[in-house]
CSV table of C-alpha atoms and ligand atoms in Angstrom, one decimal:
chain,number,residue,atom,x,y,z
A,862,UNK,CA,-21.5,10.6,35.1
A,863,UNK,CA,-21.5,8.5,32.3
A,864,UNK,CA,-23.7,6.2,33.7
A,865,UNK,CA,-26.5,8.3,33.4
A,866,UNK,CA,-25.8,10.3,30.7
A,867,UNK,CA,-25.6,6.4,29.3
A,868,UNK,CA,-29.8,5.3,31.2
A,869,UNK,CA,-30.8,9.0,29.6
A,870,UNK,CA,-29.0,7.6,26.3
A,871,UNK,CA,-31.5,4.0,26.3
A,872,UNK,CA,-34.1,5.9,27.1
A,873,UNK,CA,-34.3,8.2,24.1
A,874,UNK,CA,-36.3,6.4,21.2
A,875,UNK,CA,-33.8,5.1,18.5
A,876,UNK,CA,-34.6,7.3,16.4
A,877,UNK,CA,-33.3,10.2,18.4
A,878,UNK,CA,-30.2,8.3,19.0
A,879,UNK,CA,-29.5,7.6,15.7
A,880,UNK,CA,-29.7,11.8,14.7
A,881,UNK,CA,-27.2,12.1,17.9
A,882,UNK,CA,-24.9,10.1,16.4
A,883,UNK,CA,-25.4,11.2,12.9
A,884,UNK,CA,-24.9,14.8,14.4
A,885,UNK,CA,-21.9,14.0,16.6
A,886,UNK,CA,-20.3,11.6,13.6
A,887,UNK,CA,-20.6,14.5,11.3
A,888,UNK,CA,-19.3,17.1,13.4
A,889,UNK,CA,-16.4,14.8,14.3
A,890,UNK,CA,-15.9,14.1,10.3
A,891,UNK,CA,-16.3,17.5,8.6
A,892,UNK,CA,-13.1,18.7,10.6
A,893,UNK,CA,-10.9,15.7,9.3
A,894,UNK,CA,-12.2,16.1,5.4
A,895,UNK,CA,-12.1,20.5,4.9
A,896,UNK,CA,-7.9,20.2,6.3
A,897,UNK,CA,-7.7,17.8,3.2
A,898,UNK,CA,-9.7,19.1,0.6
A,899,UNK,CA,-7.7,22.5,2.2
A,900,UNK,CA,-4.4,20.7,1.5
A,901,UNK,CA,-5.8,19.5,-2.1
A,902,UNK,CA,-6.9,23.2,-3.4
A,903,UNK,CA,-5.0,25.7,-1.6
A,904,UNK,CA,-2.1,24.5,0.1
A,905,UNK,CA,1.0,25.1,-2.5
A,906,UNK,CA,3.2,23.0,-0.7
A,907,UNK,CA,4.8,22.1,-4.4
A,908,UNK,CA,8.2,21.1,-2.9
A,909,UNK,CA,6.0,17.8,-1.0
A,910,UNK,CA,3.3,17.7,-4.1
A,911,UNK,CA,5.8,16.9,-7.1
A,912,UNK,CA,8.1,15.3,-4.6
A,913,UNK,CA,4.5,12.5,-4.4
A,914,UNK,CA,4.2,12.7,-8.4
A,915,UNK,CA,8.0,11.6,-8.0
A,916,UNK,CA,7.5,8.5,-6.4
A,917,UNK,CA,3.9,7.8,-7.4
A,918,UNK,CA,5.1,7.5,-11.2
A,919,UNK,CA,9.0,6.2,-10.5
A,920,UNK,CA,7.2,3.4,-8.4
A,921,UNK,CA,4.8,1.9,-11.1
A,922,UNK,CA,7.9,2.0,-12.9
A,923,UNK,CA,10.1,0.6,-10.4
A,924,UNK,CA,7.6,-1.8,-10.0
A,925,UNK,CA,7.4,-2.9,-14.0
A,926,UNK,CA,10.8,-3.6,-14.5
A,927,UNK,CA,10.3,-6.2,-11.2
A,928,UNK,CA,7.6,-8.3,-13.0
A,929,UNK,CA,7.7,-12.0,-13.1
A,930,UNK,CA,7.9,-10.7,-17.2
A,931,UNK,CA,8.3,-6.8,-18.1
A,932,UNK,CA,6.3,-6.0,-21.1
A,933,UNK,CA,8.3,-4.1,-23.3
A,934,UNK,CA,8.0,-0.6,-23.3
A,935,UNK,CA,5.4,-0.7,-20.3
A,936,UNK,CA,4.2,2.7,-18.7
A,937,UNK,CA,4.4,4.5,-21.9
A,938,UNK,CA,2.5,7.6,-20.4
A,939,UNK,CA,4.1,7.2,-16.9
A,940,UNK,CA,7.6,7.3,-17.9
A,941,UNK,CA,7.1,10.4,-19.9
A,942,UNK,CA,5.1,11.8,-17.2
A,943,UNK,CA,8.0,11.1,-15.0
A,944,UNK,CA,10.8,12.5,-17.1
A,945,UNK,CA,8.4,15.8,-17.1
A,946,UNK,CA,8.2,16.1,-13.8
A,947,UNK,CA,11.9,14.6,-12.6
A,948,UNK,CA,13.0,18.4,-14.9
A,949,UNK,CA,10.0,20.2,-13.3
A,950,UNK,CA,11.5,19.1,-9.8
A,951,UNK,CA,14.8,20.1,-10.9
A,952,UNK,CA,14.1,23.5,-12.9
A,953,UNK,CA,12.0,24.4,-8.8
A,954,UNK,CA,15.6,24.1,-8.1
A,955,UNK,CA,14.7,21.4,-5.0
A,956,UNK,CA,17.7,19.8,-3.7
A,957,UNK,CA,19.5,16.4,-6.3
A,958,UNK,CA,20.4,15.0,-3.1
A,959,UNK,CA,16.0,14.2,-2.2
A,960,UNK,CA,15.6,10.9,-2.7
A,961,UNK,CA,12.6,10.8,-4.4
A,962,UNK,CA,14.8,12.7,-7.3
A,963,UNK,CA,17.3,10.3,-7.1
A,964,UNK,CA,15.3,7.2,-7.4
A,965,UNK,CA,13.1,8.4,-10.1
A,966,UNK,CA,16.6,9.2,-12.4
A,967,UNK,CA,17.4,5.9,-11.6
A,968,UNK,CA,14.6,4.6,-12.4
A,969,UNK,CA,14.6,6.4,-15.9
A,970,UNK,CA,18.2,5.7,-16.4
A,971,UNK,CA,17.4,1.6,-15.5
A,972,UNK,CA,14.2,1.9,-18.0
A,973,UNK,CA,16.9,3.3,-20.5
A,974,UNK,CA,18.9,0.7,-20.2
A,975,UNK,CA,16.5,-2.9,-19.6
A,976,UNK,CA,15.2,-2.0,-23.4
A,977,UNK,CA,18.8,-1.1,-25.0
A,978,UNK,CA,19.7,-4.4,-23.7
A,979,UNK,CA,16.8,-7.0,-24.6
A,980,UNK,CA,17.0,-4.8,-28.3
A,981,UNK,CA,13.3,-2.8,-28.3
A,982,UNK,CA,12.7,0.2,-30.1
A,983,UNK,CA,11.0,2.8,-27.4
A,984,UNK,CA,8.2,5.2,-29.1
A,985,UNK,CA,10.1,8.6,-30.3
A,986,UNK,CA,8.6,10.8,-27.3
A,987,UNK,CA,9.7,7.9,-25.0
A,988,UNK,CA,13.0,7.9,-26.0
A,989,UNK,CA,13.2,11.7,-27.0
A,990,UNK,CA,11.8,12.2,-23.5
A,991,UNK,CA,14.4,9.7,-21.3
A,992,UNK,CA,17.3,11.2,-23.8
A,993,UNK,CA,16.8,15.0,-21.5
A,994,UNK,CA,17.2,12.6,-18.1
A,995,UNK,CA,19.3,10.1,-19.0
A,996,UNK,CA,22.1,11.4,-20.2
A,997,UNK,CA,22.7,14.1,-17.5
A,998,UNK,CA,22.2,13.8,-13.7
A,999,UNK,CA,25.4,12.0,-13.7
A,1000,UNK,CA,26.0,12.5,-10.0
A,1001,UNK,CA,22.5,11.1,-9.3
A,1002,UNK,CA,22.3,7.7,-7.6
A,1003,UNK,CA,19.7,5.6,-6.3
A,1004,UNK,CA,19.5,2.4,-5.7
A,1005,UNK,CA,19.0,-1.0,-8.7
A,1006,UNK,CA,16.0,-3.3,-8.4
A,1007,UNK,CA,17.0,-6.3,-6.5
A,1008,UNK,CA,17.4,-9.7,-8.8
A,1009,UNK,CA,17.5,-12.2,-6.0
A,1010,UNK,CA,16.6,-16.4,-5.0
A,1011,UNK,CA,14.2,-17.5,-2.8
A,1012,UNK,CA,17.5,-19.1,-1.6
A,1013,UNK,CA,18.8,-15.9,-1.0
A,1014,UNK,CA,15.6,-13.9,-0.3
A,1015,UNK,CA,14.3,-16.0,2.9
A,1016,UNK,CA,18.7,-16.2,4.2
A,1017,UNK,CA,17.5,-13.5,7.2
A,1018,UNK,CA,14.0,-14.9,8.7
A,1019,UNK,CA,16.7,-16.4,11.6
A,1020,UNK,CA,18.3,-13.9,12.0
A,1021,UNK,CA,18.6,-10.9,15.4
A,1022,UNK,CA,15.4,-8.8,14.6
A,1023,UNK,CA,16.9,-5.6,13.0
A,1024,UNK,CA,18.1,-8.0,10.1
A,1025,UNK,CA,14.5,-10.0,9.8
A,1026,UNK,CA,13.2,-6.7,9.5
A,1027,UNK,CA,14.9,-5.2,6.8
A,1028,UNK,CA,15.3,-8.4,4.3
A,1029,UNK,CA,11.5,-8.4,4.0
A,1030,UNK,CA,10.7,-6.8,0.9
A,1031,UNK,CA,6.8,-7.0,-1.6
A,1032,UNK,CA,7.1,-9.4,-3.6
A,1033,UNK,CA,5.1,-9.9,-6.6
A,1034,UNK,CA,6.3,-13.2,-8.1
A,1035,UNK,CA,4.6,-16.3,-6.6
A,1036,UNK,CA,3.9,-20.3,-8.2
A,1037,UNK,CA,1.3,-22.1,-7.7
A,1038,UNK,CA,2.3,-24.6,-4.6
A,1039,UNK,CA,-0.1,-24.4,-2.4
A,1040,UNK,CA,0.3,-22.4,0.8
A,1041,UNK,CA,-0.9,-25.1,3.2
A,1042,UNK,CA,-4.1,-23.6,5.7
A,1043,UNK,CA,-2.1,-24.6,8.5
A,1044,UNK,CA,0.9,-22.5,8.0
A,1045,UNK,CA,-2.0,-19.5,7.2
A,1046,UNK,CA,-3.2,-20.2,9.9
A,1047,UNK,CA,0.3,-20.0,12.3
A,1048,UNK,CA,0.6,-16.6,10.4
A,1049,UNK,CA,-2.6,-15.1,11.5
A,1050,UNK,CA,-1.9,-16.2,15.1
A,1051,UNK,CA,1.4,-14.4,15.5
A,1052,UNK,CA,-0.3,-11.5,13.7
A,1053,UNK,CA,-3.0,-12.0,16.6
A,1054,UNK,CA,-0.1,-10.6,18.9
A,1055,UNK,CA,-0.5,-7.0,17.2
A,1056,UNK,CA,-1.4,-4.6,20.0
A,1057,UNK,CA,-5.0,-3.5,19.1
A,1058,UNK,CA,-6.8,-0.6,21.4
A,1059,UNK,CA,-8.5,-2.2,24.7
A,1060,UNK,CA,-7.0,-5.1,23.8
A,1061,UNK,CA,-10.6,-4.8,21.4
A,1062,UNK,CA,-8.6,-7.4,18.7
A,1063,UNK,CA,-11.6,-5.7,15.5
A,1064,UNK,CA,-9.5,-7.5,12.6
A,1065,UNK,CA,-10.8,-10.5,10.4
A,1066,UNK,CA,-8.9,-12.6,8.4
A,1067,UNK,CA,-10.3,-13.5,5.0
A,1068,UNK,CA,-8.7,-16.9,3.1
A,1069,UNK,CA,-9.3,-16.0,-0.5
A,1070,UNK,CA,-8.0,-20.1,-2.6
A,1071,UNK,CA,-10.9,-19.7,-4.6
A,1072,UNK,CA,-10.2,-19.0,-8.7
A,1073,UNK,CA,-12.9,-17.4,-9.7
A,1074,UNK,CA,-13.1,-14.8,-6.3
A,1075,UNK,CA,-9.8,-14.1,-6.8
A,1076,UNK,CA,-10.1,-13.2,-10.2
A,1077,UNK,CA,-13.2,-11.1,-9.4
A,1078,UNK,CA,-11.3,-9.5,-6.3
A,1079,UNK,CA,-8.6,-8.7,-8.2
A,1080,UNK,CA,-10.6,-7.3,-11.6
A,1081,UNK,CA,-11.4,-4.7,-8.7
A,1082,UNK,CA,-8.2,-3.5,-7.4
A,1083,UNK,CA,-5.9,-0.9,-9.2
A,1084,UNK,CA,-2.1,-2.6,-8.4
A,1085,UNK,CA,-1.9,-6.0,-9.1
A,1086,UNK,CA,-2.0,-6.2,-13.3
A,1087,UNK,CA,1.2,-8.6,-14.4
A,1088,UNK,CA,1.6,-11.3,-11.5
A,1089,UNK,CA,-2.2,-10.3,-9.4
A,1090,UNK,CA,-2.9,-13.4,-11.8
A,1091,UNK,CA,-0.4,-15.4,-9.9
A,1092,UNK,CA,-1.3,-15.4,-6.3
A,1093,UNK,CA,-2.1,-18.6,-5.0
A,1094,UNK,CA,-3.9,-16.3,-1.9
A,1095,UNK,CA,-5.6,-14.0,-1.4
A,1096,UNK,CA,-5.6,-12.3,2.5
A,1097,UNK,CA,-8.3,-9.7,2.8
A,1098,UNK,CA,-7.9,-8.2,5.9
A,1099,UNK,CA,-11.3,-6.6,7.3
A,1100,UNK,CA,-12.8,-4.9,10.6
A,1101,UNK,CA,-15.5,-4.9,12.4
A,1102,UNK,CA,-16.3,-1.2,13.5
A,1103,UNK,CA,-19.0,-1.9,16.1
A,1104,UNK,CA,-16.3,-2.3,18.3
A,1105,UNK,CA,-15.5,1.5,18.3
A,1106,UNK,CA,-18.0,2.7,21.2
A,1107,UNK,CA,-18.2,6.4,19.2
A,1108,UNK,CA,-17.2,9.0,16.7
A,1109,UNK,CA,-14.3,9.7,17.8
A,1110,UNK,CA,-12.7,5.6,17.3
A,1111,UNK,CA,-13.3,5.7,14.0
A,1112,UNK,CA,-9.7,5.5,12.6
A,1113,UNK,CA,-9.5,2.3,15.5
A,1114,UNK,CA,-10.0,0.1,12.9
A,1115,UNK,CA,-7.8,1.5,9.9
A,1116,UNK,CA,-4.9,1.4,13.1
A,1117,UNK,CA,-5.1,-1.6,14.3
A,1118,UNK,CA,-5.1,-3.2,11.3
A,1119,UNK,CA,-2.2,-1.9,9.6
A,1120,UNK,CA,-0.4,-3.2,12.6
A,1121,UNK,CA,-2.5,-6.0,12.2
A,1122,UNK,CA,-1.4,-6.2,8.6
A,1123,UNK,CA,2.8,-5.7,9.7
A,1124,UNK,CA,2.4,-8.6,11.8
A,1125,UNK,CA,1.2,-10.8,9.4
A,1126,UNK,CA,3.8,-9.3,6.3
A,1127,UNK,CA,6.8,-10.6,8.6
A,1128,UNK,CA,4.9,-13.8,10.2
A,1129,UNK,CA,4.5,-14.6,6.2
A,1130,UNK,CA,8.4,-13.9,5.8
A,1131,UNK,CA,9.1,-15.7,8.1
A,1132,UNK,CA,7.6,-19.2,7.4
A,1133,UNK,CA,9.0,-18.6,3.4
A,1134,UNK,CA,5.8,-17.3,2.1
A,1135,UNK,CA,6.2,-14.3,-0.4
A,1136,UNK,CA,3.2,-11.8,-0.2
A,1137,UNK,CA,2.5,-8.1,-1.4
A,1138,UNK,CA,-0.5,-5.4,0.3
A,1139,UNK,CA,-2.5,-4.6,-2.8
A,1140,UNK,CA,-4.4,-1.0,-1.4
A,1141,UNK,CA,-8.0,-1.0,-0.8
A,1142,UNK,CA,-8.5,2.9,-1.5
A,1143,UNK,CA,-11.4,1.7,-3.7
A,1144,UNK,CA,-14.9,3.7,-4.9
A,1145,UNK,CA,-18.3,2.7,-2.7
A,1146,UNK,CA,-19.0,0.2,-6.1
A,1147,UNK,CA,-16.2,-1.7,-6.2
A,1148,UNK,CA,-16.9,-2.0,-1.6
A,1149,UNK,CA,-20.0,-3.4,-2.3
A,1150,UNK,CA,-18.3,-5.9,-5.3
A,1151,UNK,CA,-16.4,-7.1,-2.4
A,1152,UNK,CA,-18.6,-7.1,0.0
A,1153,UNK,CA,-21.3,-9.4,-2.2
A,1154,UNK,CA,-18.0,-11.7,-3.0
A,1155,UNK,CA,-16.6,-12.6,0.3
A,1156,UNK,CA,-20.4,-11.9,2.1
A,1157,UNK,CA,-18.5,-9.5,4.3
A,1158,UNK,CA,-21.0,-7.9,7.0
A,1159,UNK,CA,-22.6,-4.1,7.0
A,1160,UNK,CA,-20.5,-3.8,10.7
A,1161,UNK,CA,-16.9,-5.1,9.3
A,1162,UNK,CA,-14.9,-2.5,6.9
A,1163,UNK,CA,-12.5,-3.8,4.4
A,1164,UNK,CA,-9.1,-2.5,4.8
A,1165,UNK,CA,-6.5,-4.2,2.9
A,1166,UNK,CA,-5.5,-7.3,0.4
A,1167,UNK,CA,-2.6,-9.3,0.6
A,1168,UNK,CA,-1.2,-11.3,-2.4
A,1169,UNK,CA,1.1,-14.0,-1.3
A,1170,UNK,CA,2.3,-17.9,-2.4
A,1171,UNK,CA,5.8,-19.5,-2.8
A,1172,UNK,CA,8.6,-17.8,-4.4
A,1173,UNK,CA,9.9,-19.1,-8.0
A,1174,UNK,CA,13.3,-19.7,-7.5
A,1175,UNK,CA,14.4,-16.4,-9.1
A,1176,UNK,CA,12.9,-13.4,-9.0
A,1177,UNK,CA,13.2,-9.6,-8.2
A,1178,UNK,CA,11.7,-7.0,-6.0
A,1179,UNK,CA,12.2,-3.6,-6.3
A,1180,UNK,CA,14.7,-1.8,-3.9
A,1181,UNK,CA,11.8,0.8,-2.7
A,1182,UNK,CA,14.8,2.7,-0.9
A,1183,UNK,CA,13.8,4.9,2.5
A,1184,UNK,CA,14.5,8.3,3.7
A,1185,UNK,CA,16.3,8.1,6.8
A,1186,UNK,CA,14.3,8.4,10.3
A,1187,UNK,CA,16.7,12.0,10.9
A,1188,UNK,CA,15.2,13.2,7.7
A,1189,UNK,CA,11.1,12.2,9.1
A,1190,UNK,CA,12.1,12.8,12.6
A,1191,UNK,CA,11.4,16.2,14.5
A,1192,UNK,CA,12.6,15.8,18.5
A,1193,UNK,CA,10.6,17.9,20.5
B,421,LIG,C1,-1.2,-0.1,2.9
B,421,LIG,C2,-0.4,-0.5,1.5
B,421,LIG,C3,-1.0,-0.7,-0.1
B,421,LIG,C4,-0.5,-1.1,-1.1
B,421,LIG,N1,-0.8,-1.5,-2.0
B,421,LIG,C5,0.0,-2.1,-3.2
B,421,LIG,C6,-0.6,-2.0,-4.3
B,421,LIG,O1,-1.9,-2.2,-5.1
B,421,LIG,N2,0.4,-2.6,-5.7
B,421,LIG,C7,1.4,-3.3,-4.9
B,421,LIG,O2,2.1,-3.5,-6.2
B,421,LIG,N3,1.9,-2.7,-4.0
B,421,LIG,C8,0.9,-1.8,-3.0
B,421,LIG,N4,1.7,-2.2,-2.2
B,421,LIG,C9,3.1,-2.2,-1.9
B,421,LIG,C10,4.1,-1.0,-1.5
B,421,LIG,O3,4.3,-0.8,-2.8
B,421,LIG,C11,6.0,-1.9,-1.4
B,421,LIG,O4,5.0,-1.6,0.1
B,421,LIG,C12,6.5,-0.7,-1.3
B,421,LIG,O5,6.4,0.3,-2.0
B,421,LIG,C13,7.5,-0.4,-0.1
B,421,LIG,O6,8.3,-1.6,-0.5
B,421,LIG,P1,8.5,-3.3,0.1
B,421,LIG,O7,6.9,-3.8,1.0
B,421,LIG,O8,9.4,-3.7,-0.9
B,421,LIG,O9,9.7,-2.5,1.8
B,421,LIG,C14,1.0,-1.1,-1.0
B,421,LIG,C15,1.4,-1.3,1.0
B,421,LIG,C16,0.5,-0.9,1.4
B,421,LIG,C17,1.3,-0.4,3.0
């Protein structure tokens, strides 16, 4: 039957085939788009959305606190917004025990303490907002940002899997010591052991060492301010769409790439290389710029950028605590 279908398809004029694929693609993709648009417009799951806003904002502050050189007074508007969202969360009578809330309060307290310590006078609007949070919520405790050394950070690279896995963090501090290509190839070979759909291995790797290309990529990526320029290497992951068969396999490029990226991050960690994923959630214009810079063919999608380098002797990492298994799991 499948053979017959393929035979008929091959006999059809190309134009007809094109319209057939476009029709099935629209039908499938609309289904997904509708759910997303519905969620944005009609879904009033206010608790999820307020927790999302807490996380988005506290993460920017924890990143700022762990930059190679934190900029005094950084993130003014984010801090004000975070204080506001914390108070909104409280007014909704949601539990203080939720990670998003406890971490937001802790990060704001750290922000105030950091500026106190360096004797920096914060903008009045910021200090007024902080005052509403810092002296309240005495019983709310999250995790603090981590000061570490390269020796301490890599001490579990030969430990059993659980210790190894828990020891990796996103690192946003790098030296300019060159990462040799053979080491990067070793890491990529390990990442290649990641499973892929029918072993089709769609992920491709672009190693970027050229200073002007790194700069151009980082200029259009929106999550590397304060540390991206230190990266000795950028790794750009792409994936070949031609290895998918029909539109129902459309998520496989990103899914397979995600699995590949995780193994790659662990492989870099195993090789004592500090790394941080950098999102590629960009508009078409930026995507086109990246394609032009790296000569990415039309049948590949760009998935993710990873900044990396050997770390300095001492540095900070954001604690980025996780919810517990029981909080994210349903048993059926
Ligand atoms: C797909 C993806 C995109 C990310 N994008 C960024 C980014 O643009 N900038 C950044 O500093 N970190 C980025 N991160 C790193 C996350 O902030 C980090 O993984 C998260 O806070 C968990 O912390 P951990 O990696 O230290 O365990 C990204 C991570 C992933 C998985």
